[in-house]
GROMACS .gro file of C-alpha atoms in nm:
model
  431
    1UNK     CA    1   1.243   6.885   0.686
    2UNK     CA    2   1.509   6.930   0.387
    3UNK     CA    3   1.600   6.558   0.449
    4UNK     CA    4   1.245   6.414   0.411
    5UNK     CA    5   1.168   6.630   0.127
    6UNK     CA    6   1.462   6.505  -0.049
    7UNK     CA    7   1.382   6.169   0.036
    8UNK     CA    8   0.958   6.176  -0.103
    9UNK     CA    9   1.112   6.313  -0.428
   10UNK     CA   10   1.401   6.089  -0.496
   11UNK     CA   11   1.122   5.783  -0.416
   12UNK     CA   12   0.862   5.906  -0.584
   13UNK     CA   13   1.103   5.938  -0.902
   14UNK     CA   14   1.228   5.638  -0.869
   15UNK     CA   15   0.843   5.502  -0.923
   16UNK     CA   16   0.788   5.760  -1.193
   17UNK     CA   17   1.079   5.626  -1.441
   18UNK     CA   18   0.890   5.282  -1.464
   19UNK     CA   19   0.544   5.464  -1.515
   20UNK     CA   20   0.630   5.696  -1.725
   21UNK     CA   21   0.708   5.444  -2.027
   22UNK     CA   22   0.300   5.400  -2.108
   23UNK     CA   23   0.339   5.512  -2.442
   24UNK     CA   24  -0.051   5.688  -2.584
   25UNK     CA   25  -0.051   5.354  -2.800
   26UNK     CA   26  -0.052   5.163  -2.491
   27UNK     CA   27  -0.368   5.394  -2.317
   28UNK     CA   28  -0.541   5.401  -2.598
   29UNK     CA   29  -0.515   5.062  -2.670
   30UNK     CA   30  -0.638   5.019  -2.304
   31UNK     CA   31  -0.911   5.266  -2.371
   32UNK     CA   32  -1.047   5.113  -2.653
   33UNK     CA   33  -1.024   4.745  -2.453
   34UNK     CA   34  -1.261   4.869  -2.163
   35UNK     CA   35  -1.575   5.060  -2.065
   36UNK     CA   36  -1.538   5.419  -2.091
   37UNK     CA   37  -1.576   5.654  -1.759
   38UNK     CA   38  -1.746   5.917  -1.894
   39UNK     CA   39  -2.008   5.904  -2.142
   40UNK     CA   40  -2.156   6.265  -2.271
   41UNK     CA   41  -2.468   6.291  -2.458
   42UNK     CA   42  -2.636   6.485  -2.638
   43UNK     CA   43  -2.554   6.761  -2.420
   44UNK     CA   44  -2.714   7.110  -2.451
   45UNK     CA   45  -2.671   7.447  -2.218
   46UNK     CA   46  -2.920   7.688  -2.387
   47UNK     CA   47  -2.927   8.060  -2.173
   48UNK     CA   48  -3.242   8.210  -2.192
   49UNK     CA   49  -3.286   8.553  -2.403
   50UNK     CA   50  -3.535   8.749  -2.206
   51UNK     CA   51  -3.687   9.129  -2.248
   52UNK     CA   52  -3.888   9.357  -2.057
   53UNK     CA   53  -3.842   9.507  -1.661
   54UNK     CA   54  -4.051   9.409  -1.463
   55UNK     CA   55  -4.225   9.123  -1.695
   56UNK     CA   56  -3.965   8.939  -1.847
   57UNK     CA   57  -4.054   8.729  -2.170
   58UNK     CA   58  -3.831   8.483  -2.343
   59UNK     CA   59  -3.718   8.608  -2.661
   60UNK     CA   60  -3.475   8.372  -2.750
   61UNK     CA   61  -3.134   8.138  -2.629
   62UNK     CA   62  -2.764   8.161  -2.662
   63UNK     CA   63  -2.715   7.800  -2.761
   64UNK     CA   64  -2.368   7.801  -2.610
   65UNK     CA   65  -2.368   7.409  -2.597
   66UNK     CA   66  -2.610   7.218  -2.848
   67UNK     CA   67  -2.570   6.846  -2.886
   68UNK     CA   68  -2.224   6.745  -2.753
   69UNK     CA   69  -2.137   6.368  -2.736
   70UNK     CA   70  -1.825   6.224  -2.676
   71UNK     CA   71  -1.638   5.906  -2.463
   72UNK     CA   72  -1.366   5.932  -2.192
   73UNK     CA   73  -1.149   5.636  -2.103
   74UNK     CA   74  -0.959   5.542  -1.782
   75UNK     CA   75  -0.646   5.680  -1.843
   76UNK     CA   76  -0.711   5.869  -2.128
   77UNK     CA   77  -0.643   6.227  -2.206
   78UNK     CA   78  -0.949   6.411  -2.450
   79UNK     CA   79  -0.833   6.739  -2.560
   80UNK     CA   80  -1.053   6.950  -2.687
   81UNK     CA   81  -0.993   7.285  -2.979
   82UNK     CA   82  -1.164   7.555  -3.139
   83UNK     CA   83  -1.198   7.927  -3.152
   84UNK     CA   84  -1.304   8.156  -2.915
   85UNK     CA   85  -1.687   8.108  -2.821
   86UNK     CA   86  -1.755   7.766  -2.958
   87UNK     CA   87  -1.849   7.658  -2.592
   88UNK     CA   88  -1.538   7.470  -2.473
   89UNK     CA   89  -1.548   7.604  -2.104
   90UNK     CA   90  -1.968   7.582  -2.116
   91UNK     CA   91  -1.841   7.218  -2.187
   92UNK     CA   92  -1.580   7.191  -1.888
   93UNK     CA   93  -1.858   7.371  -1.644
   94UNK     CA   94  -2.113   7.095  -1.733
   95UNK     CA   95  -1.885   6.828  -1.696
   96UNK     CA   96  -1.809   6.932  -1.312
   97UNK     CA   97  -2.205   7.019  -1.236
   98UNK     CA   98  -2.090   7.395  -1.179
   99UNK     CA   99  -2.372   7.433  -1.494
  100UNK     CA  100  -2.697   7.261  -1.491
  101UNK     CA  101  -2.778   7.136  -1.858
  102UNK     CA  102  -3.043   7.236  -2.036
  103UNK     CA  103  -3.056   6.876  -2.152
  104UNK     CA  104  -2.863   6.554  -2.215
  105UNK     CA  105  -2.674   6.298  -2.031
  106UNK     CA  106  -2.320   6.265  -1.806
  107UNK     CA  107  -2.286   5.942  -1.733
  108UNK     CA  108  -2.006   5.870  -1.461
  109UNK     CA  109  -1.919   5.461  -1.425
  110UNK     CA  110  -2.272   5.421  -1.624
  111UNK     CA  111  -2.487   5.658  -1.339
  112UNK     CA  112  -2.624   6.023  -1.448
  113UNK     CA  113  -2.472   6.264  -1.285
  114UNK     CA  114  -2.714   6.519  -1.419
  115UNK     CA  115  -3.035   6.316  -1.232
  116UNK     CA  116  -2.811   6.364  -0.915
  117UNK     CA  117  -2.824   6.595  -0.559
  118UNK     CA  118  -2.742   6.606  -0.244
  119UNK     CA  119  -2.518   6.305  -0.107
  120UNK     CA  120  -2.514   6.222  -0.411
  121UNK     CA  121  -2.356   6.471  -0.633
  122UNK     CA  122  -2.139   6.563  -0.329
  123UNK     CA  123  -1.945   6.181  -0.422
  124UNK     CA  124  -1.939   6.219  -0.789
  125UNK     CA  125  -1.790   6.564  -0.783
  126UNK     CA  126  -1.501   6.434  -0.562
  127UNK     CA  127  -1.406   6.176  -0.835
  128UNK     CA  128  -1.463   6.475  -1.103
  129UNK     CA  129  -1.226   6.777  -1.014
  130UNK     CA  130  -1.161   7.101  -1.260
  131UNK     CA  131  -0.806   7.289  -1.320
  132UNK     CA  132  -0.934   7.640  -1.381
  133UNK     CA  133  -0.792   7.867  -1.684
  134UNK     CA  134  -0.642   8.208  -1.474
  135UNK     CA  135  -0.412   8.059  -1.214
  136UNK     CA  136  -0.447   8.431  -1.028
  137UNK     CA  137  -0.802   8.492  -0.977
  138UNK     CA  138  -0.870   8.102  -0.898
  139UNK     CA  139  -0.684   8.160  -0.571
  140UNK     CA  140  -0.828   8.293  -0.300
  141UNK     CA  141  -0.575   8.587  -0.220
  142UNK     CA  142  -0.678   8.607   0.138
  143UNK     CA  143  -0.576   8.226   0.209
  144UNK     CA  144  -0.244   8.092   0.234
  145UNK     CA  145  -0.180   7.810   0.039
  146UNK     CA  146  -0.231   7.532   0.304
  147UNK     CA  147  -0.567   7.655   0.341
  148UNK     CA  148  -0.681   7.662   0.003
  149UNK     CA  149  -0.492   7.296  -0.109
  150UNK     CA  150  -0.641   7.150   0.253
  151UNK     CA  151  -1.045   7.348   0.178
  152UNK     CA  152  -1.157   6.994  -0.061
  153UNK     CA  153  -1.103   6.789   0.318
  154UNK     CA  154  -1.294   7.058   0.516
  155UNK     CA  155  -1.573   6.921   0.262
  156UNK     CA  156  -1.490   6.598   0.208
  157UNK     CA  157  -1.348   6.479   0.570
  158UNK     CA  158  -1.354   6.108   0.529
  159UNK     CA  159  -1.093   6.164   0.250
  160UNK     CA  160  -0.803   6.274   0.608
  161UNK     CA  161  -0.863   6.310   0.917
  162UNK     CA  162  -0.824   6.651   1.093
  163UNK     CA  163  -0.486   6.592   1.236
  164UNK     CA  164  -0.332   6.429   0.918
  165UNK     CA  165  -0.394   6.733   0.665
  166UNK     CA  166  -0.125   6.908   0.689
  167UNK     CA  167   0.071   6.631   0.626
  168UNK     CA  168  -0.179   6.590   0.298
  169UNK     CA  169  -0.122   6.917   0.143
  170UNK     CA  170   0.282   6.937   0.220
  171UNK     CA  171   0.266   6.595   0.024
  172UNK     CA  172   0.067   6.728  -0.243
  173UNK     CA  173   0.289   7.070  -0.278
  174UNK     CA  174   0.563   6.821  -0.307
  175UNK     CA  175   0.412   6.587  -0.570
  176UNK     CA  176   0.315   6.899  -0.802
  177UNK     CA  177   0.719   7.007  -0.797
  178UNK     CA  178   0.690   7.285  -0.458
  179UNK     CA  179   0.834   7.325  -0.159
  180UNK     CA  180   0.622   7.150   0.136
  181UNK     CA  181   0.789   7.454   0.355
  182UNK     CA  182   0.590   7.689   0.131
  183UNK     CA  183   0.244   7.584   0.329
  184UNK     CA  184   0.205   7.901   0.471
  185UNK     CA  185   0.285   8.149   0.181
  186UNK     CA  186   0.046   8.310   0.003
  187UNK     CA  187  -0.091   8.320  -0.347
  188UNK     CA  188   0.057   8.659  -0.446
  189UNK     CA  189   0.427   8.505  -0.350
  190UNK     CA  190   0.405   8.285  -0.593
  191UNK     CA  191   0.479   8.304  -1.008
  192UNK     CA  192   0.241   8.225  -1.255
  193UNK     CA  193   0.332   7.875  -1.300
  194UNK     CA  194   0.348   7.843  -0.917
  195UNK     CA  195   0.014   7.908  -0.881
  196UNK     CA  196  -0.130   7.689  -1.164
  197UNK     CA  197   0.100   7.401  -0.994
  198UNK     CA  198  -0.115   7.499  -0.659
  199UNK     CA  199  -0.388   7.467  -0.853
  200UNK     CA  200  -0.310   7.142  -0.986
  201UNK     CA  201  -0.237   7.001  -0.600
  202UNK     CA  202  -0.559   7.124  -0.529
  203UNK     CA  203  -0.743   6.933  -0.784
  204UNK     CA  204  -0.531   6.610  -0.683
  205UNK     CA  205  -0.599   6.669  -0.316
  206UNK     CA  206  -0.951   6.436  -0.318
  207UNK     CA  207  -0.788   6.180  -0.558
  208UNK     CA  208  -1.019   6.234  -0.845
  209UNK     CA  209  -1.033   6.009  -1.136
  210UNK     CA  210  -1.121   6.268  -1.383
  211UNK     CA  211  -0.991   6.610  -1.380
  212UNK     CA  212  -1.129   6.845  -1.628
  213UNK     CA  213  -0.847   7.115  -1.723
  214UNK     CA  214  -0.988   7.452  -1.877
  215UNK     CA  215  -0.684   7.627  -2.072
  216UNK     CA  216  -0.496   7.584  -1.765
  217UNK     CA  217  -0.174   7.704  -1.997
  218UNK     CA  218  -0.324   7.971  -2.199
  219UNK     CA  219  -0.181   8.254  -1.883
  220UNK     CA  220   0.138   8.115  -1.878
  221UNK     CA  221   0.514   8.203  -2.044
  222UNK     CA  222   0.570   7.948  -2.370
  223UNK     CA  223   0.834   7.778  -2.085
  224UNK     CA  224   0.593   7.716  -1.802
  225UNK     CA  225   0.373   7.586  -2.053
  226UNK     CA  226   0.562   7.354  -2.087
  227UNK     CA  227   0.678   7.288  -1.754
  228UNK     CA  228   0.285   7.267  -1.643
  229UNK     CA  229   0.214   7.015  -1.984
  230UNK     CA  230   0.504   6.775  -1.870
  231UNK     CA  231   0.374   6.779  -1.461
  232UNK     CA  232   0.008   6.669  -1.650
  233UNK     CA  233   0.175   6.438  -1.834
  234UNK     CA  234   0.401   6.248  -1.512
  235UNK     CA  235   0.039   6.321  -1.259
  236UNK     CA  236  -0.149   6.108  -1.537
  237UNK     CA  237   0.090   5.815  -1.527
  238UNK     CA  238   0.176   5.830  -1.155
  239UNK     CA  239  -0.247   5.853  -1.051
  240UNK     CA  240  -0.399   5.671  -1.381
  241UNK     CA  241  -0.591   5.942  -1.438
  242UNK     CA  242  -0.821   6.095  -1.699
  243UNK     CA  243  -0.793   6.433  -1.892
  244UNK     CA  244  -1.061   6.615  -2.043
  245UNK     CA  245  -0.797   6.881  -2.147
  246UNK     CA  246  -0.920   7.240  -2.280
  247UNK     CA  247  -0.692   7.471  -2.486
  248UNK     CA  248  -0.646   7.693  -2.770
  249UNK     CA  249  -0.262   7.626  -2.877
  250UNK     CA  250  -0.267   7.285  -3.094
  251UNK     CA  251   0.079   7.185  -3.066
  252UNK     CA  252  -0.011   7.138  -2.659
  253UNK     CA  253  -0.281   6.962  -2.731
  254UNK     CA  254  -0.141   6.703  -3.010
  255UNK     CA  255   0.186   6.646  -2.732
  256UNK     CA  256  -0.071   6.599  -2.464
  257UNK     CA  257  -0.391   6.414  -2.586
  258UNK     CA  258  -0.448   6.095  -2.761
  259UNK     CA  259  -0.823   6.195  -2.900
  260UNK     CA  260  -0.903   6.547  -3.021
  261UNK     CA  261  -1.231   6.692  -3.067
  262UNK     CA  262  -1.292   6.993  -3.256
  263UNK     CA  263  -1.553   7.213  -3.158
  264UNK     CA  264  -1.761   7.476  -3.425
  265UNK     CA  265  -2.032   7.735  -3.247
  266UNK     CA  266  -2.159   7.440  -2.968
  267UNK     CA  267  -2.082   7.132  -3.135
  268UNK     CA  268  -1.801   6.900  -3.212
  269UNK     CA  269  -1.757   6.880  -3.616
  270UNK     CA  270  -1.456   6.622  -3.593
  271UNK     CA  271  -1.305   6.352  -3.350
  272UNK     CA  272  -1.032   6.125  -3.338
  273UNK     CA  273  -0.681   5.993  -3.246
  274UNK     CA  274  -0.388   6.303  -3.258
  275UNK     CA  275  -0.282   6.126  -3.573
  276UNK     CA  276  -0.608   6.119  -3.758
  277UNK     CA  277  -0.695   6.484  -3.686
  278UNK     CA  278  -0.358   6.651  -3.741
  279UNK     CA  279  -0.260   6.442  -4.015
  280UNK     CA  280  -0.543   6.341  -4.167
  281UNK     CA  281  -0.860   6.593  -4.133
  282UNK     CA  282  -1.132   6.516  -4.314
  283UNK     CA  283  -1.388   6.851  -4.216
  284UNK     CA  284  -1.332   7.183  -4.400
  285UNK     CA  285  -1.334   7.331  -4.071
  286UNK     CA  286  -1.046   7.108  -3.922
  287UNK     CA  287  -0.837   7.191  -4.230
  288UNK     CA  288  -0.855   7.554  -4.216
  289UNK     CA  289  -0.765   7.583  -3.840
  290UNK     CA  290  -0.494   7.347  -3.927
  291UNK     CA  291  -0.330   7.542  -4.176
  292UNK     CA  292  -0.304   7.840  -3.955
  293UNK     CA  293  -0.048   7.668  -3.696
  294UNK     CA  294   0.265   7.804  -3.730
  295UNK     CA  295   0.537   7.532  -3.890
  296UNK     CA  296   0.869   7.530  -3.782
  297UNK     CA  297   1.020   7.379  -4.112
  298UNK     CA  298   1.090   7.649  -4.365
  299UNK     CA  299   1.033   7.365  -4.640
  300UNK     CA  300   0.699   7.264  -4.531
  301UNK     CA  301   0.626   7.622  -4.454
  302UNK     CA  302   0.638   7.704  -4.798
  303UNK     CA  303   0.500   7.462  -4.984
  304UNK     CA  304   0.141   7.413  -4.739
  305UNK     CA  305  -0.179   7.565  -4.845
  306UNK     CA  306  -0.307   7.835  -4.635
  307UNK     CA  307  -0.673   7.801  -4.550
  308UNK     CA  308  -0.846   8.187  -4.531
  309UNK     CA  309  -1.163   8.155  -4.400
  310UNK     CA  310  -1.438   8.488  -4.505
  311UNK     CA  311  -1.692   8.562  -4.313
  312UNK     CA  312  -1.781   8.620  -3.961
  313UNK     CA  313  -1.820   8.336  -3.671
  314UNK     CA  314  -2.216   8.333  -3.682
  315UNK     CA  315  -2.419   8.397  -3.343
  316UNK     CA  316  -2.528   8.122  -3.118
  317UNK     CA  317  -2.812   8.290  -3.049
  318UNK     CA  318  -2.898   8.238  -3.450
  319UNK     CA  319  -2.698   7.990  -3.578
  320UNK     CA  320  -2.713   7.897  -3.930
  321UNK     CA  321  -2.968   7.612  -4.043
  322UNK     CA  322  -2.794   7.313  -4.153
  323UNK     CA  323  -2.471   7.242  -4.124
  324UNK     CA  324  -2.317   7.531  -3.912
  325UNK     CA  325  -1.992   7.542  -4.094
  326UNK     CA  326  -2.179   7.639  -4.473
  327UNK     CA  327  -2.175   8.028  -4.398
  328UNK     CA  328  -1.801   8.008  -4.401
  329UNK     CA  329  -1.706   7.670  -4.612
  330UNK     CA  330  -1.591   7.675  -4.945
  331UNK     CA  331  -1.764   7.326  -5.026
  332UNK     CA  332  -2.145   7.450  -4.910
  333UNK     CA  333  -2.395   7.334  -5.140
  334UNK     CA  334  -2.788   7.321  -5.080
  335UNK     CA  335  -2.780   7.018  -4.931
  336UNK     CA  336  -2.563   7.179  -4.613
  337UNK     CA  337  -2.871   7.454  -4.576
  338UNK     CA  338  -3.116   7.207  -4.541
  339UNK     CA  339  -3.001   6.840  -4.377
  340UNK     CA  340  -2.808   6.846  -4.060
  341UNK     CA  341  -2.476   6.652  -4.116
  342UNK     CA  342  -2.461   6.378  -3.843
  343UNK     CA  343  -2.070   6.312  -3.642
  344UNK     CA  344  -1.956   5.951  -3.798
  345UNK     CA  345  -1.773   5.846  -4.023
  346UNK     CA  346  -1.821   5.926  -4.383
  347UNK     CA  347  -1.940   5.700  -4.681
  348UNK     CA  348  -1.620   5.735  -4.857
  349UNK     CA  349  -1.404   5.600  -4.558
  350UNK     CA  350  -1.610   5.341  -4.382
  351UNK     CA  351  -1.534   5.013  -4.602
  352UNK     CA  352  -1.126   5.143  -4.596
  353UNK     CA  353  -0.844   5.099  -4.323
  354UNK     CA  354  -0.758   5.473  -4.400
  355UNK     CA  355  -0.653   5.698  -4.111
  356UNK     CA  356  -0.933   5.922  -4.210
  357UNK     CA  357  -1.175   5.676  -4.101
  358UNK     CA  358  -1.289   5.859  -3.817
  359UNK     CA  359  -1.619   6.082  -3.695
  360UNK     CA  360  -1.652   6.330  -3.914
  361UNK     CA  361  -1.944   6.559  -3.938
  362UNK     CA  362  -1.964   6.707  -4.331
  363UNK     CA  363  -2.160   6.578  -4.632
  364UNK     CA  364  -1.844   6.640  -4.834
  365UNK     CA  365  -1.571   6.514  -4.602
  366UNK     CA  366  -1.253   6.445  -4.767
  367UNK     CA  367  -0.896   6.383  -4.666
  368UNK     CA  368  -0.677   6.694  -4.702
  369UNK     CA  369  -0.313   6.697  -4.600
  370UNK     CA  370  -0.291   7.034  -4.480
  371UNK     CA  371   0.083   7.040  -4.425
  372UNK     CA  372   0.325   6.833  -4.572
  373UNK     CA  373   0.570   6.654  -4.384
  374UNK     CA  374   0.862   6.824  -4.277
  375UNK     CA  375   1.187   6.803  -4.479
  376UNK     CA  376   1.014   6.719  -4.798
  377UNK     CA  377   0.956   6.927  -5.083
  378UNK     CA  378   0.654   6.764  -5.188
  379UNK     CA  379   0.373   7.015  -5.243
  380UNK     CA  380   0.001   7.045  -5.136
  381UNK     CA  381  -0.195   7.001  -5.444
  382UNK     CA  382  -0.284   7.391  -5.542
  383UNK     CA  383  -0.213   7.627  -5.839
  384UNK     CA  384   0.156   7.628  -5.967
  385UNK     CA  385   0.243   7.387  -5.651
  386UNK     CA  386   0.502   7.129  -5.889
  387UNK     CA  387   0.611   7.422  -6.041
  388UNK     CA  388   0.696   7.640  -5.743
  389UNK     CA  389   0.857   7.283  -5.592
  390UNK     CA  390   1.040   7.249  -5.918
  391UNK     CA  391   1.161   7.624  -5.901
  392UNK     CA  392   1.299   7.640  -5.536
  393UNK     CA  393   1.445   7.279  -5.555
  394UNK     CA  394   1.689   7.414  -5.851
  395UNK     CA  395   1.756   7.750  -5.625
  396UNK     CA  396   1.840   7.540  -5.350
  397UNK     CA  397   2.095   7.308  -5.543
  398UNK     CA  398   2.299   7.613  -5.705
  399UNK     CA  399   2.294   7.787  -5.323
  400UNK     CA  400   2.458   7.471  -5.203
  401UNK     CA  401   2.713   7.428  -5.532
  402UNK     CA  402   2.819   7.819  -5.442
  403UNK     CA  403   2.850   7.722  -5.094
  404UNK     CA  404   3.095   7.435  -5.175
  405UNK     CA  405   3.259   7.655  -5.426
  406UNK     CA  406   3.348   7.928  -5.196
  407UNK     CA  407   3.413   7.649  -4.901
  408UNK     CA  408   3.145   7.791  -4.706
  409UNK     CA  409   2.823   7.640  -4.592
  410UNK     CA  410   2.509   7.706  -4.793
  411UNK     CA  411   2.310   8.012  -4.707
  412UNK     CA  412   2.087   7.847  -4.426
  413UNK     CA  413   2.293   7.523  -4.327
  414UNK     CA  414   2.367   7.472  -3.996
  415UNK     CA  415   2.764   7.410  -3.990
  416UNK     CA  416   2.710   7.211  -3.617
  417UNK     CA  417   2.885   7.437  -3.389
  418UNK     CA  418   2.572   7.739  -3.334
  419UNK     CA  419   2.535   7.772  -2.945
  420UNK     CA  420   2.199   7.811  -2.829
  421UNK     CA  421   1.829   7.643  -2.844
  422UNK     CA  422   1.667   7.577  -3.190
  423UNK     CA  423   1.439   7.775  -3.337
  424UNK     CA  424   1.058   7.772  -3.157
  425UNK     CA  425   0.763   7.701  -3.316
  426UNK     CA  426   0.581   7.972  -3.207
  427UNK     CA  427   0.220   7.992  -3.082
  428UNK     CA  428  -0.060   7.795  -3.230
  429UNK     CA  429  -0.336   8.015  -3.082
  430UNK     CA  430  -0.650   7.958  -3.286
  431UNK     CA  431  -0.841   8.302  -3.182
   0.00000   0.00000   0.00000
């Protein structure tokens, strides 16, 4: 058993080294080549408001999802930000069919999947699988975990035969970085990122071609994030497949995506390539939750403008007329009460070859870096910024004359001989 286990991995990562070097430029090069796999649009999960006992009368809707539109490409990982309640998982459960839509397309390979039942749907949601947020209540405690990897073939049994699944799901455990011996253990004998990984294999067990991932880090240690991030990251180059990837902590989703789309109170407000949204935002919005994200360079630190937001997140089940942003922008002019800004790409930007030449939905949109690069003392434009840079530039020379003087380092160099792991960066939670 130990022998062929050994054997699967050493194979299988033999495979992985060559696979592994499609670089995002190279999927999203391929992405932008070919037809997309998933077309969204105008999507919209309204839940009814009702009052009364024993009559019940409409009153009103949470608009949890109103008017969502976006692309997915073969091989391409969508990740998807914003606070707490902006309708991110209502997103994830429409995607899967788990919600029924309210209204709006999901077309899969050109076909909606929203017109579907039966047979029908039954196919489609083998190709479309979901990694679910809380890796402990998304396992069935009372199952071991050969039962719950092996449950998508009791469904789907023209994917293995009855007498090969075992095999299947020891394979699988073995692909997501477990022990195939562990087939019979279950979920509470396993850590955290154990059981996410089981999740994972479970997803993978009907070979999907899109798997839609809810937050499946947010539960985990800062390490098994990352652990979990990297196994995404091999599974997608090893199976070709597609993310729609859902989290809160923006450093996980720049390292793992390769188009973001920001989400405000059931719509997205921004969209683009990693590099055009986290260096280059062009929506009030985007820049505020931007400048909250913890930077681990004490230079850039200092000298980036902080974005404080006032206000309270308005309710979807009155959001503001207009653009939904105004309550809480610092730009909001009549214009953003009455006319509906549309997601494209602003006048300003659409005759250049800028970066911020990307969907953008904001009557005022403007390029903003948020935070400067890292190691430079250049500041973000603000009150007393070339000042300030002036001032701690001319603190930082004399600290390192002293330090030469006295044949010490400066205060704050590293001399090259500290033991241990750099600093971290610290969570980038948004709520």
């Amino acid at each position: 058993m130990h022998a062929d286990h050994s054997g699967r991995r050493e194979a299988r990562e033999e495979g992985e080294v060559a696979r592994t070097l499609l670089s995002k430029s190279r999927q999203q090069s391929a992405y932008a080549g070919g037809e997309p796999i998933l077309e969204v649009r105008d999507l919209v999960k309204h839940y009814p408001l009702t009052q009364g006992i024993l009559i019940k009368k409409q009153v009103g809707a949470v608009k949890a999802v109103d008017g969502v539109s976006f692309d997915l490409g073969a091989g391409e990982t969508l990740g998807v930000v914003g606070e707490s309640g902006c309708g991110k998982s209502t997103v994830a459960r429409l995607l899967v069919h788990l919600e029924q839509p309210t209204a709006g397309s999901i077309r899969y390979k050109g076909e909606d999947v929203t017109k579907l039942s039966g047979r029908a749907m039954k196919a489609v949601r083998r190709n479309i699988q979901m990694v679910f947020q809380d890796p402990y209540t998304s396992l069935n405690p009372r199952m071991t975990v050969g039962d719950i990897i092996g449950e998508p073939y009791e469904i789907h049994p023209e994917v293995a035969p009855k007498g090969d699944r075992r095999r299947r799901v020891q394979d699988l455990l073995d692909v997501v970085g477990l022990n195939p011996e562990y087939i019979n253990r279950y979920p509470h004998q396993f850590s955290g990122g154990q059981r996410q990984r089981i999740g994972i294999a479970r997803g993978l067990a009907l070979n999907p071609e899109i798997i839609v991932a809810d937050e499946p880090v947010s539960a985990l240690d800062v390490s098994v994030q990352a652990q979990v991030v990297n196994l995404l990251d091999r599974l997608q180059a090893e199976f070709n497949l597609s993310y729609v990837f859902i989290a809160h902590d923006l450093s996980i989703v720049r390292h793992i995506s390769d188009r973001v789309g920001v989400m405000y109170l059931g719509r997205f407000i921004e969209i683009g390539t990693d590099a055009e949204i986290y260096d280059h935002p062009t929506h009030p919005y985007t820049q505020a939750l931007l400048s909250a994200v913890p930077v681990p360079d004490p230079t850039a630190r200092e000298h980036r403008e902080r974005i404080i937001l006032h206000g309270d997140v308005p309710s979807p089940a009155n959001p503001p007329s207009g653009c939904r942003f105004r309550t809480r922008c610092w730009k909001a002019q009549k214009r953003c009460e009455l006319e509906v800004p549309l997601l494209a790409v602003p006048a300003a930007f659409r005759d250049t070859d800028s970066p911020a030449r990307h969907d953008s939905a904001c009557h005022f949109a403007e390029e903003k870096r948020v935070v400067p690069p890292e190691g430079t003392l250049e500041p973000v434009p603000g009150e007393g910024g070339q000042e300030k840079a002036a001032a701690q530039a001319a603190q930082a020379a004399q600290a390192a004359e002293k330090g030469e003087d006295q044949g010490g380092p400066a205060p704050g160099a590293s001399t090259g001989d500290e033991d241990g792991p750099p600093p971290a960066s610290g969570s980038s939670r948004v709520n």
